[in-house]
CSV table of C-alpha atoms and ligand atoms in Angstrom, one decimal:
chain,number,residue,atom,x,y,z
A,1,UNK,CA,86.1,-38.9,-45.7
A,2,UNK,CA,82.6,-39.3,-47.3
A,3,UNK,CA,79.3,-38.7,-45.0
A,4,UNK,CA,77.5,-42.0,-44.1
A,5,UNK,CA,73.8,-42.2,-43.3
A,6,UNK,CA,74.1,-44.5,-41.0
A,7,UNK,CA,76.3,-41.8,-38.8
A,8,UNK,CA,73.6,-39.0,-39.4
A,9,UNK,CA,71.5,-41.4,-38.4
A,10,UNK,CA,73.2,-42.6,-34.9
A,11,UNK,CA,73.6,-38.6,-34.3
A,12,UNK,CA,70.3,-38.1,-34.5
A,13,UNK,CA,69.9,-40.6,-32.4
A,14,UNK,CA,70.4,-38.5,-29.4
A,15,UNK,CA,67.1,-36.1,-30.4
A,16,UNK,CA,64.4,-37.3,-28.3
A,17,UNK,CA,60.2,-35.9,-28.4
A,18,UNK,CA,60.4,-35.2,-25.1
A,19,UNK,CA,57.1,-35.8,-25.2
A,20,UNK,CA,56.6,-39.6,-27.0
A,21,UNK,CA,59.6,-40.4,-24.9
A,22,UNK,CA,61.5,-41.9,-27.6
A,23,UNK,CA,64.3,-40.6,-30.0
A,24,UNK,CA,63.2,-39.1,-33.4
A,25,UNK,CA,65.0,-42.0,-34.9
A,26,UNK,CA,63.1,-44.9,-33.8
A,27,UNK,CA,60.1,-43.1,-33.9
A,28,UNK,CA,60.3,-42.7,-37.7
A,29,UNK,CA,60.1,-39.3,-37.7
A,30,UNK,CA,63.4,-39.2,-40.6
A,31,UNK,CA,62.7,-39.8,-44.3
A,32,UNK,CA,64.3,-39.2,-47.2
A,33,UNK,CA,67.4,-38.5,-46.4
A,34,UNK,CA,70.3,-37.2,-49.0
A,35,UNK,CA,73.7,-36.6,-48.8
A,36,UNK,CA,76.0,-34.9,-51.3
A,37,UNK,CA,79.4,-34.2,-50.4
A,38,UNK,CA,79.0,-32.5,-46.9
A,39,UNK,CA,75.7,-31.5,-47.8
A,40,UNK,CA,72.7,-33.0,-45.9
A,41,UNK,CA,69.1,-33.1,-46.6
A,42,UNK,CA,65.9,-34.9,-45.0
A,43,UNK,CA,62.7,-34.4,-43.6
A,44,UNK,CA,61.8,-34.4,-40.5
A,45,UNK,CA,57.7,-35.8,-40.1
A,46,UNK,CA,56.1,-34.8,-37.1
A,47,UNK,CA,52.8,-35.9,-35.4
A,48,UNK,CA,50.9,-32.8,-36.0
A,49,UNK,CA,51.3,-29.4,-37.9
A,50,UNK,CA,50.9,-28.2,-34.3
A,51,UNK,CA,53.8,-29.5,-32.3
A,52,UNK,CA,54.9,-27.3,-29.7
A,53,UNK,CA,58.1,-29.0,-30.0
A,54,UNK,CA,58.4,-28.0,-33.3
A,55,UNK,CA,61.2,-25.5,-33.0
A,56,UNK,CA,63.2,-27.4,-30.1
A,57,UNK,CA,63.1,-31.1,-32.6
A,58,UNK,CA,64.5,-28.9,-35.4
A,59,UNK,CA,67.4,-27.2,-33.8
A,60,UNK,CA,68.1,-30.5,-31.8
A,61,UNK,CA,67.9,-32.2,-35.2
A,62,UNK,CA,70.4,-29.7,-37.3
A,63,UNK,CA,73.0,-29.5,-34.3
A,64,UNK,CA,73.2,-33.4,-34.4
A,65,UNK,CA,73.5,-33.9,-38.0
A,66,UNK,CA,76.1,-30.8,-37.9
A,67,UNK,CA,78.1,-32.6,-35.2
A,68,UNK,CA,78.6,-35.8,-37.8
A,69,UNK,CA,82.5,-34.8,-39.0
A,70,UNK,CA,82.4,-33.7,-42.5
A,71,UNK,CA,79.1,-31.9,-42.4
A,72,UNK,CA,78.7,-28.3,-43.1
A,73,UNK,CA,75.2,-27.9,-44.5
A,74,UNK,CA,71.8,-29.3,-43.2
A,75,UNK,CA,68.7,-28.5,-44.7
A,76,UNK,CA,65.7,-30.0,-42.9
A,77,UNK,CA,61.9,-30.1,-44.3
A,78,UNK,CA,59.8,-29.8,-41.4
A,79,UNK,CA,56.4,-31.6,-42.2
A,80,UNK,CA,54.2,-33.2,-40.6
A,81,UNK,CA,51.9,-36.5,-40.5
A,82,UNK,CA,48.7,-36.6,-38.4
A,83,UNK,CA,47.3,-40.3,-37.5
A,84,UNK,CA,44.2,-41.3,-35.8
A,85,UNK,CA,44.2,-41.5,-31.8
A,86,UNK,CA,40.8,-42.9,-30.7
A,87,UNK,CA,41.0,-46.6,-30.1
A,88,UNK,CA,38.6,-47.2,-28.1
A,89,UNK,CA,35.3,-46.0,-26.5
A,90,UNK,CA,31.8,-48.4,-27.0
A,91,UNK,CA,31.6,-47.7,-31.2
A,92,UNK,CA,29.3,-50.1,-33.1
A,93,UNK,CA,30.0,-48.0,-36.4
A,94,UNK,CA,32.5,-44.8,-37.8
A,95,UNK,CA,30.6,-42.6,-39.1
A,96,UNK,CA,33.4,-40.5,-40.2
A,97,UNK,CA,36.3,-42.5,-41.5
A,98,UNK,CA,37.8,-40.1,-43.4
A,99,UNK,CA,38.6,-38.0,-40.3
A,100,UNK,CA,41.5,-38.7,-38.2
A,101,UNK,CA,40.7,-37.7,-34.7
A,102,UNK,CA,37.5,-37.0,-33.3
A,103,UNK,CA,37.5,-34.5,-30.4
A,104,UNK,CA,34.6,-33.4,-28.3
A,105,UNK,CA,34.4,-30.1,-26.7
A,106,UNK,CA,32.5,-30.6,-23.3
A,107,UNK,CA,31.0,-28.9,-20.3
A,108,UNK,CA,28.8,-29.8,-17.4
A,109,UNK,CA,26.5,-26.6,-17.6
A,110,UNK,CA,25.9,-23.8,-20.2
A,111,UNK,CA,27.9,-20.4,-20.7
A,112,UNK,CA,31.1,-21.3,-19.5
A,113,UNK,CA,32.5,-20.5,-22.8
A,114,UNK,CA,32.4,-24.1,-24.4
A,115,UNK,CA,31.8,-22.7,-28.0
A,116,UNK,CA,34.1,-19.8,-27.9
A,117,UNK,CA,36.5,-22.4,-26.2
A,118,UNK,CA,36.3,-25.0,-29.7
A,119,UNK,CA,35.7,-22.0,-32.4
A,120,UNK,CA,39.5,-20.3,-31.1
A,121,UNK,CA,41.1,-24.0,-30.6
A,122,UNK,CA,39.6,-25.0,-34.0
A,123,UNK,CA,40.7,-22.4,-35.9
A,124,UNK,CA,44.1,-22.2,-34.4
A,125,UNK,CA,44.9,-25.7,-35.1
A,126,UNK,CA,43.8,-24.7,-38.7
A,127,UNK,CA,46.1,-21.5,-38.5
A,128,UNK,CA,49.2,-24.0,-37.7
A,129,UNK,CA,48.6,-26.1,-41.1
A,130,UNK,CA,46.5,-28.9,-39.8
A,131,UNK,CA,42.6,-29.9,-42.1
A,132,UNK,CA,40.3,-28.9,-39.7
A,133,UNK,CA,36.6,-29.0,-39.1
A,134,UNK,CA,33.9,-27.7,-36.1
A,135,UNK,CA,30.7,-29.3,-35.8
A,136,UNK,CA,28.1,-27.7,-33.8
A,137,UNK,CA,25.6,-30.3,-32.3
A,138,UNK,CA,24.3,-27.9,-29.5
A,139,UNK,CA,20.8,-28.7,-29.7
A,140,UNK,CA,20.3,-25.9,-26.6
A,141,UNK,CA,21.5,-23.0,-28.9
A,142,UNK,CA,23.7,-23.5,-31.8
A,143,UNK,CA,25.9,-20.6,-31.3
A,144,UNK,CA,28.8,-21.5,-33.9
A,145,UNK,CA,27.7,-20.2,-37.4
A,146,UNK,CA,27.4,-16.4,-35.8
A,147,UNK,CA,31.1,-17.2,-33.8
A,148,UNK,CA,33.3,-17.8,-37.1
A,149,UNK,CA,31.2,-15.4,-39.1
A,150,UNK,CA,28.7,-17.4,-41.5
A,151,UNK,CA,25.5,-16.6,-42.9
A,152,UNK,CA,23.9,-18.9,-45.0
A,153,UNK,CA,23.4,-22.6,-45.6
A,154,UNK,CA,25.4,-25.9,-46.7
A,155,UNK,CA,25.1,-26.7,-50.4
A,156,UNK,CA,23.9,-30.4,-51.5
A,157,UNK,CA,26.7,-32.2,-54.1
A,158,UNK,CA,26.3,-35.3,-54.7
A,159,UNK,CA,23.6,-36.5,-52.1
A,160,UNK,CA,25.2,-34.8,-49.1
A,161,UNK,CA,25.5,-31.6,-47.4
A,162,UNK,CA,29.0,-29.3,-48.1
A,163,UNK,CA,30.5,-28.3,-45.0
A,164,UNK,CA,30.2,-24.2,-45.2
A,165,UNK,CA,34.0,-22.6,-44.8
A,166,UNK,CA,35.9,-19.6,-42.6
A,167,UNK,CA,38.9,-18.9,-41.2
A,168,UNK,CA,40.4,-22.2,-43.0
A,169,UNK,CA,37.8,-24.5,-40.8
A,170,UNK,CA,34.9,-26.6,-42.1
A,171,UNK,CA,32.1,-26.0,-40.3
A,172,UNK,CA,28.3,-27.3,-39.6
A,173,UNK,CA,25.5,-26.7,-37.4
A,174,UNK,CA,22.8,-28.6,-36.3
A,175,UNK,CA,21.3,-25.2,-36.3
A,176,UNK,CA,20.9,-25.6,-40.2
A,177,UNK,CA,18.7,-28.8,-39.7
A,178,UNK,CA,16.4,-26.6,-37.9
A,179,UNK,CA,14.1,-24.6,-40.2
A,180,UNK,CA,14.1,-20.9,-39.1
A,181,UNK,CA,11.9,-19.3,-36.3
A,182,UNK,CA,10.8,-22.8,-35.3
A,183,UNK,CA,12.8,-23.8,-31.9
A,184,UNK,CA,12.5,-27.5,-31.7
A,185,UNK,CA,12.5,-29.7,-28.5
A,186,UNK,CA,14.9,-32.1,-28.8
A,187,UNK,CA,13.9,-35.9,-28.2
A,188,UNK,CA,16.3,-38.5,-27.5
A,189,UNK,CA,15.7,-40.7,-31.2
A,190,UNK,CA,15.8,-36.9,-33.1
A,191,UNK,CA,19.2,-36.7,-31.4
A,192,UNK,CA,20.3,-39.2,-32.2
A,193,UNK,CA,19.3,-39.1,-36.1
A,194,UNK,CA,20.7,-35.6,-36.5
A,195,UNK,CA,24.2,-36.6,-35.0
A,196,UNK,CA,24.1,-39.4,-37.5
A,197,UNK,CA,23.1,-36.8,-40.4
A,198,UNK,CA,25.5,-34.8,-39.6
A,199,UNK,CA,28.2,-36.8,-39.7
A,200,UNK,CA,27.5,-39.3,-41.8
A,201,UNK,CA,25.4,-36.9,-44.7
A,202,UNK,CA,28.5,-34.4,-44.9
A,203,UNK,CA,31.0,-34.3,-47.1
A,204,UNK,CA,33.7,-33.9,-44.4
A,205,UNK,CA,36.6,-35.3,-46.5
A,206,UNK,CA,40.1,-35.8,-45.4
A,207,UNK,CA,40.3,-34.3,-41.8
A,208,UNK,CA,43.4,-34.0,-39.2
A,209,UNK,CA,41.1,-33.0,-36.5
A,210,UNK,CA,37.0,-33.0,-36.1
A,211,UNK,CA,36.0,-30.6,-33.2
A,212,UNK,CA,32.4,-31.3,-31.8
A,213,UNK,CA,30.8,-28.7,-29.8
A,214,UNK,CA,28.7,-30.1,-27.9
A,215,UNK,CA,25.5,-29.5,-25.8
A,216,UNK,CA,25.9,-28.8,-22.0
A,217,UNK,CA,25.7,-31.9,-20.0
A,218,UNK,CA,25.3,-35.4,-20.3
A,219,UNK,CA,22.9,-36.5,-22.4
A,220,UNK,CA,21.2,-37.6,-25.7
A,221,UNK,CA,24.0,-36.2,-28.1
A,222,UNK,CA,27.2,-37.5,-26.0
A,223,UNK,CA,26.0,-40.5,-26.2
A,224,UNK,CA,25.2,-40.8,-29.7
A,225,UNK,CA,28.5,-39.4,-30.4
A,226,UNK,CA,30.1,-42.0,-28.7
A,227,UNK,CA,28.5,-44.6,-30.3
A,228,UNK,CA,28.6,-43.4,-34.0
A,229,UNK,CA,31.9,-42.5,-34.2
A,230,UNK,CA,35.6,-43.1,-32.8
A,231,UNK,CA,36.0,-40.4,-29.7
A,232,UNK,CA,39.9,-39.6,-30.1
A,233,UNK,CA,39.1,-38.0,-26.3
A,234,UNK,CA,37.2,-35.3,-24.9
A,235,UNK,CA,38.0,-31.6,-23.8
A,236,UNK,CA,35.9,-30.4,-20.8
A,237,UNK,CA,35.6,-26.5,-20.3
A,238,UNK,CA,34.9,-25.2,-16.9
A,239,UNK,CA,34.4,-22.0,-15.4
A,240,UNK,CA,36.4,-22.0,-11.9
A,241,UNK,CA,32.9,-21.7,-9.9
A,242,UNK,CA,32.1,-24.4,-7.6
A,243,UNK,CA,29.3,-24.8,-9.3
A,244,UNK,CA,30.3,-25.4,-12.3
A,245,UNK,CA,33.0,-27.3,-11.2
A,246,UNK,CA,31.0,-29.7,-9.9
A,247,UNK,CA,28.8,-29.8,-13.0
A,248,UNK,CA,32.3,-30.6,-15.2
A,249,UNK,CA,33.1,-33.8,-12.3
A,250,UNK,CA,29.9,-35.5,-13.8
A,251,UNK,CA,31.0,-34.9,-17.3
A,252,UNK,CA,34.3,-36.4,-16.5
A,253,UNK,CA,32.5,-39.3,-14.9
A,254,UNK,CA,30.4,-39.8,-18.2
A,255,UNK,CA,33.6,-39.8,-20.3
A,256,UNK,CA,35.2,-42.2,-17.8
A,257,UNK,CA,32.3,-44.5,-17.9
A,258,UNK,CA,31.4,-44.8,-21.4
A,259,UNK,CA,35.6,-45.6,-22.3
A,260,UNK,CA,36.3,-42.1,-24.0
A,261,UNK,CA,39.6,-40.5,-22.9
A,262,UNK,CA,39.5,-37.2,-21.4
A,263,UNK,CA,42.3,-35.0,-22.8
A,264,UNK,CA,42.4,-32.6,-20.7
A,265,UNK,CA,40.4,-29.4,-18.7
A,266,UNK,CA,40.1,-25.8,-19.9
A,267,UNK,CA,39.4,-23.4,-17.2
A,268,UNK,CA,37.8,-20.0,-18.9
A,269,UNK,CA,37.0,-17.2,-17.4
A,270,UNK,CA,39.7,-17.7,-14.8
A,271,UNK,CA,40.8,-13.8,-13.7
A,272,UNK,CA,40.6,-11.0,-15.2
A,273,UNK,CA,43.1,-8.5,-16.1
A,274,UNK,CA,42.3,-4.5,-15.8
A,275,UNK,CA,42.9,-3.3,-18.9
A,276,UNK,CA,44.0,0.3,-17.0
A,277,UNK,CA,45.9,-0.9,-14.2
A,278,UNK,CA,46.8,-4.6,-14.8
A,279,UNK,CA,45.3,-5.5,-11.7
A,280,UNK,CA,44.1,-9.3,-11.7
A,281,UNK,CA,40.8,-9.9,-10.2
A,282,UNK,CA,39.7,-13.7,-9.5
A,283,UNK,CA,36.2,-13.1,-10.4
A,284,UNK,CA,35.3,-16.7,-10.5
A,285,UNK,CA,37.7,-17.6,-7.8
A,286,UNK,CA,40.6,-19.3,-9.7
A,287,UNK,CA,42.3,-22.5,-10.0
A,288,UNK,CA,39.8,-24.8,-9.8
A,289,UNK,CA,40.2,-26.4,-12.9
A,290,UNK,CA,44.0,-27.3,-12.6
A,291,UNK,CA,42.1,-29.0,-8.9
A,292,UNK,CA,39.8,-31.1,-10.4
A,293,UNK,CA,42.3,-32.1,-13.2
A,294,UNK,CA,44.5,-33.1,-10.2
A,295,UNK,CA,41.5,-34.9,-8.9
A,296,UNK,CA,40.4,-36.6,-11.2
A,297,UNK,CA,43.8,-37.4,-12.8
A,298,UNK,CA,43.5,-36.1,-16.3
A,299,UNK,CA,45.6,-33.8,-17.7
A,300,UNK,CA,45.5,-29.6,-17.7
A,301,UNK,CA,45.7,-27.8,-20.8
A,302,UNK,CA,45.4,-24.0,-19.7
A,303,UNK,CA,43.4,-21.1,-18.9
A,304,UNK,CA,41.9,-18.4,-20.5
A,305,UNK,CA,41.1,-14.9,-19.1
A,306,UNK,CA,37.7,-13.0,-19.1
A,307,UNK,CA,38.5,-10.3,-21.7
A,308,UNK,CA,36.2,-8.4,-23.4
A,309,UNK,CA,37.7,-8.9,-26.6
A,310,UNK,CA,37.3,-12.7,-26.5
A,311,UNK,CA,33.4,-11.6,-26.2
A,312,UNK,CA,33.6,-9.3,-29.3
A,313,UNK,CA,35.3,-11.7,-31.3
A,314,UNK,CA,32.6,-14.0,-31.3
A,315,UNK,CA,30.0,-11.9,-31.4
A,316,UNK,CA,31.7,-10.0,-34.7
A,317,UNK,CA,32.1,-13.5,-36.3
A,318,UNK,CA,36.1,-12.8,-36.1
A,319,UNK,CA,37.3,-15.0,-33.3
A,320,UNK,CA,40.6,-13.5,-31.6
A,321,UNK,CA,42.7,-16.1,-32.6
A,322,UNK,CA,42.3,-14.2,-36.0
A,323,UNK,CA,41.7,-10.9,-35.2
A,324,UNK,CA,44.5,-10.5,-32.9
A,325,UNK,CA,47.0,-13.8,-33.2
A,326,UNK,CA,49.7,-11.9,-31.1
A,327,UNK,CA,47.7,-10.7,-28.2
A,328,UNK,CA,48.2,-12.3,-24.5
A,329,UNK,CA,44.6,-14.1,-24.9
A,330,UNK,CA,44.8,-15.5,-28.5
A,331,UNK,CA,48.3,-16.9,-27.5
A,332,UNK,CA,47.1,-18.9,-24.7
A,333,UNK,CA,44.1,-20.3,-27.0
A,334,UNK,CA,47.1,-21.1,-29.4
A,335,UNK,CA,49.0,-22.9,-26.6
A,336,UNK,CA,46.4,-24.9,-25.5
A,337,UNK,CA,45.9,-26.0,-29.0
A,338,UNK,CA,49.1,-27.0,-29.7
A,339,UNK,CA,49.5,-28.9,-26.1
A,340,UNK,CA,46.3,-30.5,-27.2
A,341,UNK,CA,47.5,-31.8,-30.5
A,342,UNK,CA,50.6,-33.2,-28.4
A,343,UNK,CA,48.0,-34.9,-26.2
A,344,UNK,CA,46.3,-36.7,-29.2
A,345,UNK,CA,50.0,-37.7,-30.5
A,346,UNK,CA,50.8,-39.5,-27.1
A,347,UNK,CA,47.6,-40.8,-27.0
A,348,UNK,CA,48.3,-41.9,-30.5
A,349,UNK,CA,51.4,-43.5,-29.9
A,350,UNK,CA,50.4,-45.6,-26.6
A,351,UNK,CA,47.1,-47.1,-28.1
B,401,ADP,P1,28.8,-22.0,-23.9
B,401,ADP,O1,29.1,-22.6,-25.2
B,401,ADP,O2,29.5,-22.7,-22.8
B,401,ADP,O3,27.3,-21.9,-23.6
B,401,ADP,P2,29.7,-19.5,-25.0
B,401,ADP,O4,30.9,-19.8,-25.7
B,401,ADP,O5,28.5,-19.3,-25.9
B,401,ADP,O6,29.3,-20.5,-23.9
B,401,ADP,O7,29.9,-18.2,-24.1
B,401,ADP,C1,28.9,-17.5,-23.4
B,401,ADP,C2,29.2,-16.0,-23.5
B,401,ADP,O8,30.4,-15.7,-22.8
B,401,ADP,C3,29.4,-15.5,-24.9
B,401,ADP,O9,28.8,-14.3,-25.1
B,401,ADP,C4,30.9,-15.4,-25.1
B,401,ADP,O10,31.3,-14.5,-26.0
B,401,ADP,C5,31.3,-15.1,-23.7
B,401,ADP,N1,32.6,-15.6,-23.3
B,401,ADP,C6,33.1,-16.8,-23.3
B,401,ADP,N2,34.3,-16.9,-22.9
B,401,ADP,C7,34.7,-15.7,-22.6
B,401,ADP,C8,35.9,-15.1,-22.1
B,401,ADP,N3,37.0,-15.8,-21.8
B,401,ADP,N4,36.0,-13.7,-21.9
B,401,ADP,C9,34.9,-13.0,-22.2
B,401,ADP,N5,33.7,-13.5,-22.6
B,401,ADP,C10,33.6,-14.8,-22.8
């Protein structure tokens, strides 16, 4: 008895994306399917190069298509699509239509770890497959260049500035708008003309994910942001202090209020491990993060530790998502990237 599609098709059925909610099937996530004798091929086109479902859809996918009576091979090409999330939000123009999903990197107050939070979530997305850039529009102290290790400035071609490359991620800084030596104060119109520039005067080209680091607060450059470009969501990082927990609320509220989605809250520095004895101290207190996303209703995506090496690897220009991928910290950076890119597909598929 020959294979049928149509029966590889029905069998596979019964995978579901556990977290789209819907069977692989009807989602579309099957093309190109071939079938010689009880040999079967197709590819199997997920939402992002991240998925943390990635390994689960595949086995579900083989047993299934193995369970179809005449089959004995299956050989699946895992790939993977990205499409743009951010529907809404109060945009009067895209700046950057070449770039699928917008995200911006949040906190209420400074040196909760907001930059080293988007350099290791950018370039972990990037380590997974996905076209990934980081832009860093904090006007306070652009910190980026020196966190993934560039000197130097962006290149003119063709009328607009080349994003500068490492660790597989385009990257820009307001920082290079600034001439050197000469701290600027920031005014509200300036603002708002350099987070035109620099999205509009770059040659971002085609991009899965745009990370925007930006400055502390709510001010000038979130809502610039907001209105020159298509928010996917944003990603608030908090420290589990009070204070700064308090400081994240309002920058929830601001999200809230101006339509943007929040996709979730980082909590950083949230214990610390001894490095001699394992013992986990709570210097920050703990758990306030996963509170306030209770609060507020908005999803978790993780914590980080306070480790030493998370410190050196942006100081060194290495972050440690490179420098050490299989360590205990760099794995929960990769986690929270990977449930973030799930966050942008669901978000994708409900709008
Ligand atoms: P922000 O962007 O919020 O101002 P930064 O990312 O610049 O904060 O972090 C402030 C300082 O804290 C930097 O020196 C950084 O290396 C360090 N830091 C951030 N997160 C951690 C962490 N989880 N463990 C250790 N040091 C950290």
């Amino acid at each position: 008895m020959s294979v049928k599609q149509e029966d590889i098709l029905e069998a596979l059925k019964s995978v579901m994306d556990p977290d789209l909610n819907k069977d692989i099937v009807s989602l579309g996530f099957i093309k190109d399917m071939v079938i010689e004798g009880s040999k079967v091929g197709f590819t199997l086109e997920l939402t992002t190069p991240a998925c943390p479902m990635k390994a689960q859809l595949e086995k579900g996918a083989r047993d299934a298509a193995l369970s179809v009576e005449g089959v004995d091979t299956v050989d699946i090409n895992m790939t993977s699509s990205v499409k743009g999330g951010g529907m809404k939000g109060p945009k009067i123009e895209d700046l950057v239509p070449s770039v699928k999903n917008v995200l911006a990197i949040a906190s209420g107050k400074g040196g909760v770890g907001k930059s080293t939070v988007s350099v290791n979530l950018a370039v972990a997305m990037a380590m997974e497959g996905a076209k990934v850039g980081l832009l860093d529009l904090d006007i306070y102290g652009p910190s980026i260049p020196m966190m993934m290790g560039i000197k130097g400035q962006p290149k003119n071609e063709n009328g607009k500035m080349v994003p500068l490359e490492s660790h597989g991620v385009k990257m820009m800084s307001l920082g290079f708008l600034i001439p050197d030596d000469k701290p600027l104060i920031w005014r509200g119109p300036m603002v708002m003309s350099a987070v035109e520039q620099l999205l509009k005067d770059v040659a971002w080209g085609d991009l899965d994910y745009l990370f925007i680091d930006l400055p502390p607060g709510t001010g000038d450059a979130q809502l610039s942001l907001t209105q020159k470009t298509t928010l996917t969501g944003a990603v608030v990082v908090t420290t589990p202090q009070d204070v700064a927990l308090l400081d994240a609320t309002k920058g929830l509220a601001m999200f809230k209020k101006v339509n943007v989605d929040v996709l979730g809250i980082i909590e950083n520095m949230s214990f610390y491990l001894c490095p001699h004895c394992g013992e986990r101290s709570e210097i920050f207190s703990h758990g306030g993060g996963k509170k306030a996303s209770e609060r507020e209703e908005v999803p978790f995506l993780g914590e980080i530790p306070i480790n030493v090496k998370i410190r050196e690897g942006g100081d060194s220009g290495q972050p440690l998502v490179v420098g050490e991928p299989e360590g205990e910290p760099a794995k929960r950076f990769r986690d929270i990237a990977r449930t973030l890119a799930a966050r942008i597909s669901i978000q994708t598929y409900r709008n």
